[in-house]
Structures are given as C-alpha cells and as structure tokens.
Tab-separated table of C-alpha atoms and ligand atoms in Angstrom:
chain	number	residue	atom	x	y	z
A	1	MET	CA	-122.965	88.348	-5.418
A	2	THR	CA	-120.931	89.089	-2.303
A	3	LYS	CA	-118.443	86.379	-1.689
A	4	ILE	CA	-119.550	83.815	0.932
A	5	ALA	CA	-117.316	83.959	3.972
A	6	CYS	CA	-118.777	81.336	6.371
A	7	HIS	CA	-119.128	77.728	5.329
A	8	PRO	CA	-120.071	74.299	6.873
A	9	SER	CA	-117.126	72.453	8.253
A	10	ASP	CA	-115.444	69.635	6.197
A	11	GLU	CA	-116.697	67.133	8.761
A	12	MET	CA	-120.235	68.362	8.132
A	13	LEU	CA	-119.883	68.144	4.328
A	14	ALA	CA	-118.379	64.635	4.569
A	15	SER	CA	-121.163	63.490	6.802
A	16	TYR	CA	-123.717	65.067	4.513
A	17	ALA	CA	-122.174	63.264	1.504
A	18	ALA	CA	-122.445	59.938	3.442
A	19	GLY	CA	-126.101	60.665	4.297
A	20	GLU	CA	-125.215	60.440	7.963
A	21	ILE	CA	-126.435	63.756	9.252
A	22	ASP	CA	-129.197	65.116	11.386
A	23	GLY	CA	-132.364	66.084	9.434
A	24	GLY	CA	-132.355	69.783	10.363
A	25	LEU	CA	-128.710	70.234	9.739
A	26	ALA	CA	-129.047	68.488	6.413
A	27	VAL	CA	-131.586	71.076	5.358
A	28	MET	CA	-129.277	73.934	6.459
A	29	ILE	CA	-126.408	72.452	4.452
A	30	SER	CA	-128.522	71.779	1.479
A	31	ALA	CA	-129.738	75.388	1.478
A	32	HIS	CA	-126.116	76.648	1.810
A	33	LEU	CA	-125.046	74.447	-1.184
A	34	GLU	CA	-127.643	76.277	-3.302
A	35	PHE	CA	-125.657	79.410	-2.661
A	36	CYS	CA	-122.125	78.027	-2.662
A	37	PRO	CA	-120.304	76.515	-5.604
A	38	HIS	CA	-117.195	76.149	-3.428
A	39	CYS	CA	-118.921	73.721	-1.101
A	40	ARG	CA	-120.715	71.985	-3.979
A	41	ALA	CA	-117.333	71.199	-5.420
A	42	LYS	CA	-116.098	69.836	-2.063
A	43	LEU	CA	-119.247	67.761	-1.647
A	44	ALA	CA	-118.799	66.226	-5.152
A	45	LYS	CA	-115.278	65.080	-4.106
A	46	TYR	CA	-116.589	63.459	-0.890
A	47	GLU	CA	-119.388	61.782	-2.824
A	48	GLU	CA	-116.872	60.438	-5.286
A	49	GLN	CA	-114.750	59.027	-2.446
A	50	TYR	CA	-117.760	57.297	-0.888
A	51	ALA	CA	-118.912	56.007	-4.222
A	52	THR	CA	-115.535	54.514	-4.910
A	53	GLN	CA	-115.541	52.825	-1.524
A	54	ALA	CA	-119.036	51.587	-2.082
A	55	PHE	CA	-118.210	50.119	-5.501
A	56	VAL	CA	-115.052	48.463	-4.156
A	57	SER	CA	-116.970	46.774	-1.412
A	58	ALA	CA	-119.950	45.971	-3.667
A	59	ALA	CA	-117.814	44.346	-6.399
A	60	PRO	CA	-114.920	42.503	-4.705
A	61	ASP	CA	-113.865	40.550	-7.904
A	62	ASN	CA	-114.588	43.320	-10.429
A	63	HIS	CA	-114.974	40.833	-13.205
A	64	GLY	CA	-118.394	42.120	-14.358
A	65	ASP	CA	-118.884	43.794	-17.711
A	66	VAL	CA	-120.199	46.958	-16.065
A	67	ASN	CA	-118.213	50.099	-16.677
A	68	LEU	CA	-117.947	51.576	-13.214
A	69	ASP	CA	-116.602	54.924	-14.572
A	70	ASP	CA	-119.598	55.330	-16.752
A	71	MET	CA	-121.984	54.453	-14.002
A	72	LEU	CA	-120.338	56.897	-11.673
A	73	GLU	CA	-120.504	59.678	-14.266
A	74	GLN	CA	-124.267	59.076	-14.772
A	75	ILE	CA	-124.930	59.072	-11.051
A	76	MET	CA	-122.990	62.238	-10.456
A	77	ALA	CA	-124.766	64.034	-13.342
A	78	ASN	CA	-128.227	63.049	-11.896
A	79	ASP	CA	-127.187	64.239	-8.457
A	80	SER	CA	-126.239	67.801	-9.302
A	81	ILE	CA	-128.161	70.628	-7.806
A	82	PRO	CA	-130.082	72.631	-10.389
A	83	GLU	CA	-128.908	76.200	-10.819
A	84	LYS	CA	-131.419	78.938	-10.477
A	85	SER	CA	-132.154	80.524	-13.831
A	86	VAL	CA	-133.719	83.866	-14.517
A	87	GLU	CA	-136.535	82.058	-16.247
A	88	SER	CA	-137.322	79.860	-13.311
A	89	LEU	CA	-137.464	82.827	-10.957
A	90	LEU	CA	-139.835	84.742	-13.305
A	91	ASN	CA	-142.057	81.733	-13.740
A	92	ALA	CA	-141.916	80.722	-10.072
A	93	PRO	CA	-145.228	79.523	-8.712
A	94	ALA	CA	-146.336	81.118	-5.427
A	95	ASP	CA	-145.211	78.282	-3.196
A	96	THR	CA	-141.531	78.984	-4.012
A	97	HIS	CA	-141.825	82.218	-1.965
A	98	ILE	CA	-142.658	83.352	1.554
A	99	GLU	CA	-144.140	86.600	2.488
A	100	VAL	CA	-143.180	88.581	5.544
A	101	ALA	CA	-143.314	92.336	6.304
A	102	SER	CA	-145.197	92.862	2.954
A	103	GLN	CA	-142.344	91.429	1.032
A	104	GLN	CA	-141.804	88.206	-1.076
A	105	PHE	CA	-138.732	86.201	-0.436
A	106	THR	CA	-137.557	83.144	-2.481
A	107	LEU	CA	-137.331	80.132	-0.328
A	108	PRO	CA	-134.364	77.753	-0.553
A	109	GLN	CA	-135.228	74.945	-2.978
A	110	ILE	CA	-135.181	72.470	-0.126
A	111	LEU	CA	-138.076	74.319	1.496
A	112	GLN	CA	-140.056	75.096	-1.688
A	113	GLY	CA	-143.402	73.286	-1.774
A	114	GLN	CA	-143.023	72.694	1.949
A	115	GLN	CA	-145.219	75.581	3.177
A	116	GLN	CA	-147.201	73.264	5.339
A	117	LYS	CA	-144.035	72.841	7.523
A	118	ILE	CA	-143.644	76.576	7.997
A	119	GLY	CA	-145.710	78.019	10.823
A	120	PRO	CA	-147.260	81.492	11.009
A	121	TRP	CA	-145.057	84.552	11.673
A	122	SER	CA	-144.952	85.646	15.205
A	123	ARG	CA	-143.437	88.855	16.558
A	124	LEU	CA	-140.461	88.911	18.848
A	125	PRO	CA	-139.179	91.893	20.701
A	126	GLY	CA	-136.913	94.254	18.745
A	127	LYS	CA	-138.649	94.298	15.324
A	128	ILE	CA	-137.827	90.590	14.837
A	129	GLN	CA	-140.353	88.072	13.462
A	130	ARG	CA	-140.141	84.321	13.630
A	131	ALA	CA	-141.783	81.387	11.821
A	132	LYS	CA	-141.084	77.861	13.080
A	133	VAL	CA	-140.110	75.285	10.468
A	134	SER	CA	-140.757	71.690	11.404
A	135	SER	CA	-137.961	69.411	10.578
A	136	ALA	CA	-137.253	65.707	11.148
A	137	SER	CA	-134.923	66.229	14.135
A	138	SER	CA	-134.823	67.227	17.721
A	139	SER	CA	-133.259	70.609	16.943
A	140	LYS	CA	-135.350	73.706	16.402
A	141	MET	CA	-135.465	75.399	13.006
A	142	ASN	CA	-136.848	78.853	12.420
A	143	LEU	CA	-137.097	81.503	9.762
A	144	ILE	CA	-136.053	84.752	11.305
A	145	TYR	CA	-136.853	88.120	9.815
A	146	MET	CA	-135.115	91.152	11.132
A	147	ASP	CA	-136.457	94.520	10.038
A	148	GLU	CA	-134.155	97.303	9.257
A	149	SER	CA	-132.469	98.965	12.297
A	150	SER	CA	-133.325	95.986	14.501
A	151	ALA	CA	-131.270	94.279	17.148
A	152	LEU	CA	-131.329	91.239	19.358
A	153	PRO	CA	-129.962	91.634	22.841
A	154	GLU	CA	-126.515	90.153	23.338
A	155	HIS	CA	-126.869	86.454	23.959
A	156	THR	CA	-124.885	83.291	24.159
A	157	HIS	CA	-125.892	79.837	23.175
A	158	GLN	CA	-126.791	76.809	25.224
A	159	GLY	CA	-125.832	74.476	22.462
A	160	ASN	CA	-125.057	75.133	18.817
A	161	GLU	CA	-126.737	77.796	16.742
A	162	ILE	CA	-126.438	77.814	12.900
A	163	THR	CA	-127.613	80.825	10.995
A	164	LEU	CA	-127.905	80.848	7.178
A	165	VAL	CA	-128.453	84.274	5.638
A	166	LEU	CA	-131.174	83.930	2.881
A	167	ALA	CA	-131.569	87.589	1.983
A	168	GLY	CA	-130.258	90.914	3.102
A	169	SER	CA	-127.518	91.126	5.679
A	170	PHE	CA	-126.925	91.462	9.460
A	171	SER	CA	-123.910	92.179	11.663
A	172	ASP	CA	-122.576	91.188	14.964
A	173	GLU	CA	-119.280	91.777	16.861
A	174	ALA	CA	-117.458	89.426	14.493
A	175	GLY	CA	-118.541	90.860	11.155
A	176	THR	CA	-121.272	91.290	8.579
A	177	TYR	CA	-123.015	88.343	6.998
A	178	HIS	CA	-124.515	88.126	3.562
A	179	PRO	CA	-126.763	85.670	1.577
A	180	GLY	CA	-125.243	82.175	1.732
A	181	ASP	CA	-123.170	82.747	4.813
A	182	PHE	CA	-123.366	79.713	7.158
A	183	VAL	CA	-122.588	81.022	10.588
A	184	ILE	CA	-121.834	78.447	13.376
A	185	GLN	CA	-121.924	79.560	16.977
A	186	ASP	CA	-121.679	77.592	20.226
A	187	SER	CA	-121.602	78.270	23.912
A	188	GLN	CA	-118.205	80.041	23.443
A	189	HIS	CA	-119.808	82.749	21.371
A	190	ARG	CA	-121.623	85.772	22.691
A	191	HIS	CA	-123.078	88.141	20.229
A	192	SER	CA	-125.758	90.749	19.476
A	193	PRO	CA	-127.045	90.493	15.830
A	194	ARG	CA	-128.345	93.737	14.355
A	195	THR	CA	-129.292	95.216	11.010
A	196	GLU	CA	-128.466	98.546	9.642
A	197	ALA	CA	-130.865	101.354	8.620
A	198	GLY	CA	-132.501	100.565	5.290
A	199	LYS	CA	-131.204	96.921	5.340
A	200	ASP	CA	-133.418	94.036	6.541
A	201	CYS	CA	-132.513	90.341	6.763
A	202	LEU	CA	-134.080	87.004	6.405
A	203	CYS	CA	-132.256	84.026	7.950
A	204	LEU	CA	-132.837	80.283	8.452
A	205	THR	CA	-131.590	79.218	11.874
A	206	LEU	CA	-131.086	75.881	13.563
A	207	LEU	CA	-130.705	75.763	17.385
A	208	ASP	CA	-129.050	73.077	19.363
A	209	ALA	CA	-128.428	70.761	16.471
A	210	PRO	CA	-126.767	67.672	17.750
A	211	LEU	CA	-124.662	65.747	15.142
A	212	HIS	CA	-126.338	62.523	16.032
A	213	PHE	CA	-126.668	60.395	12.993
A	214	THR	CA	-130.157	59.650	11.952
A	215	SER	CA	-131.608	57.701	9.106
A	216	GLY	CA	-134.332	58.602	6.694
A	217	PHE	CA	-134.636	62.253	6.060
A	218	ALA	CA	-131.061	62.925	5.083
A	219	SER	CA	-131.141	60.038	2.655
A	220	LEU	CA	-134.262	61.523	1.012
A	221	LEU	CA	-132.384	64.745	0.507
A	222	ASN	CA	-129.417	62.925	-1.022
A	223	PRO	CA	-130.277	60.411	-3.700
A	224	PHE	CA	-126.694	59.439	-3.876
A	225	SER	CA	-126.647	58.144	-0.288
A	226	GLN	CA	-129.981	56.421	-0.885
A	227	LEU	CA	-128.329	54.356	-3.648
A	228	PHE	CA	-125.338	53.332	-1.607
A	229	PHE	CA	-125.877	53.669	2.052
A	230	ARG	CA	-129.186	52.169	2.900
B	301	LIG	ZN1	-119.833	76.987	1.294
C-alpha cells in the first residue's frame, strides 16, 4: 500500500481517545484508523494516558486487590481495531460494500451495516457523484465518487473540509492523495481536485466540522471512553 501522507492532528487523536469529539469527525477518524497503523499506535498511547488518569482518580487509596496492570491490558486488548483479512473480504456480505458507477467498493468498517444512513447517489457537474451520509452532528458528511478524468472547479472552504480517500486517488495543487490519506482544509486553502485518466476515486468527506464536544455517538464508537468517561 502507498504510504499514507496525511493524518489527523495530535489534538484530534487525543480528543478521540477521550471520547470528546464531534460525531461526524469521530467517524472520519475511525475510518482513517482502519488504514493507518501509525495513528492506531498514537491512539493507544493517548488511551493509556487517559486510562491511567482515570484509574488514579477512581482509586485514590489504591489498597484494593485488583491488579490494575492486568485490567488495563485486558481492556486494551478488547479495544483493538480488527485487521481486515483476506478471508473476511472474500466472505464479505453485501452490506459491507457500496456500489457506484457499476463498481463495488468496500465501505470503512464504521459504515458497514449502516446502509440506511447512506442516501442515493446524485450526479454533480464534472463527472462527480455524491451520496449523503447522515451522522450525529451538525456537519455534512458525503461519499464522493470522482470518475476518471474528472475535476471540480477551484474552490475554497467556508469552514473546514476533511477528505478521506477510500479508494483510488485524486490530486490537487498540493499533491496526490491515496487510500487512507486524511486531508484537512480550511478557508486558507483553495484547490481544484481532479483525477487522472484511467484513475477514479472514492472519498468520504466532512464539511464544516466544528470541534464542539458532544456526548453519545463518539462514546459508542469508543468502548474505552464509554467505560471511563461517562
Ligand atoms: Zn494516520
């Protein structure tokens, strides 16, 4: 796999570990983590830090006979993100995939079995298709499919735009992005995404994602935070 060049910020990962992050953004980060061992390792460190803090505050005297190290180890083991195996891809039921432009694409695990949240595909100008994804937040999530040799007109962003490449690749003035790349853009950025001949691209995008801390959805995604931060 091509090396992933674009990652969530450390602040985002720390907030995700604490379960203190906007629902839509939590989905984006979770999907990136499926691609990125580098960020999974970082996340594990943050979770360990939060767990230690939680244990310290939960057990001020520390005279109990519970082995905290063993507990921590068990929790970390249960919280790991399953790796995709060849077998699981071969035996994948239909709802792990989404079809667009007569092709099947594997959905990120966080969206698998969530087809009811994914709207129908609609065509945008420039050989682009879009399907809305409902998420528990005020920001707008979409699956965007760019056919080969397609382009979006140059644009800037009102707020934040996060793009996660799921399959294929696209380019803009700053570079070329591959599966797993987590591209963050704000009102400072101006770009015109495009695909090359013979290369299409499927992305998950989140528009105007405020980092306001909400409860609920993020903690469902993160069993660890559910245990310690509710
Ligand atoms: Zn990463």
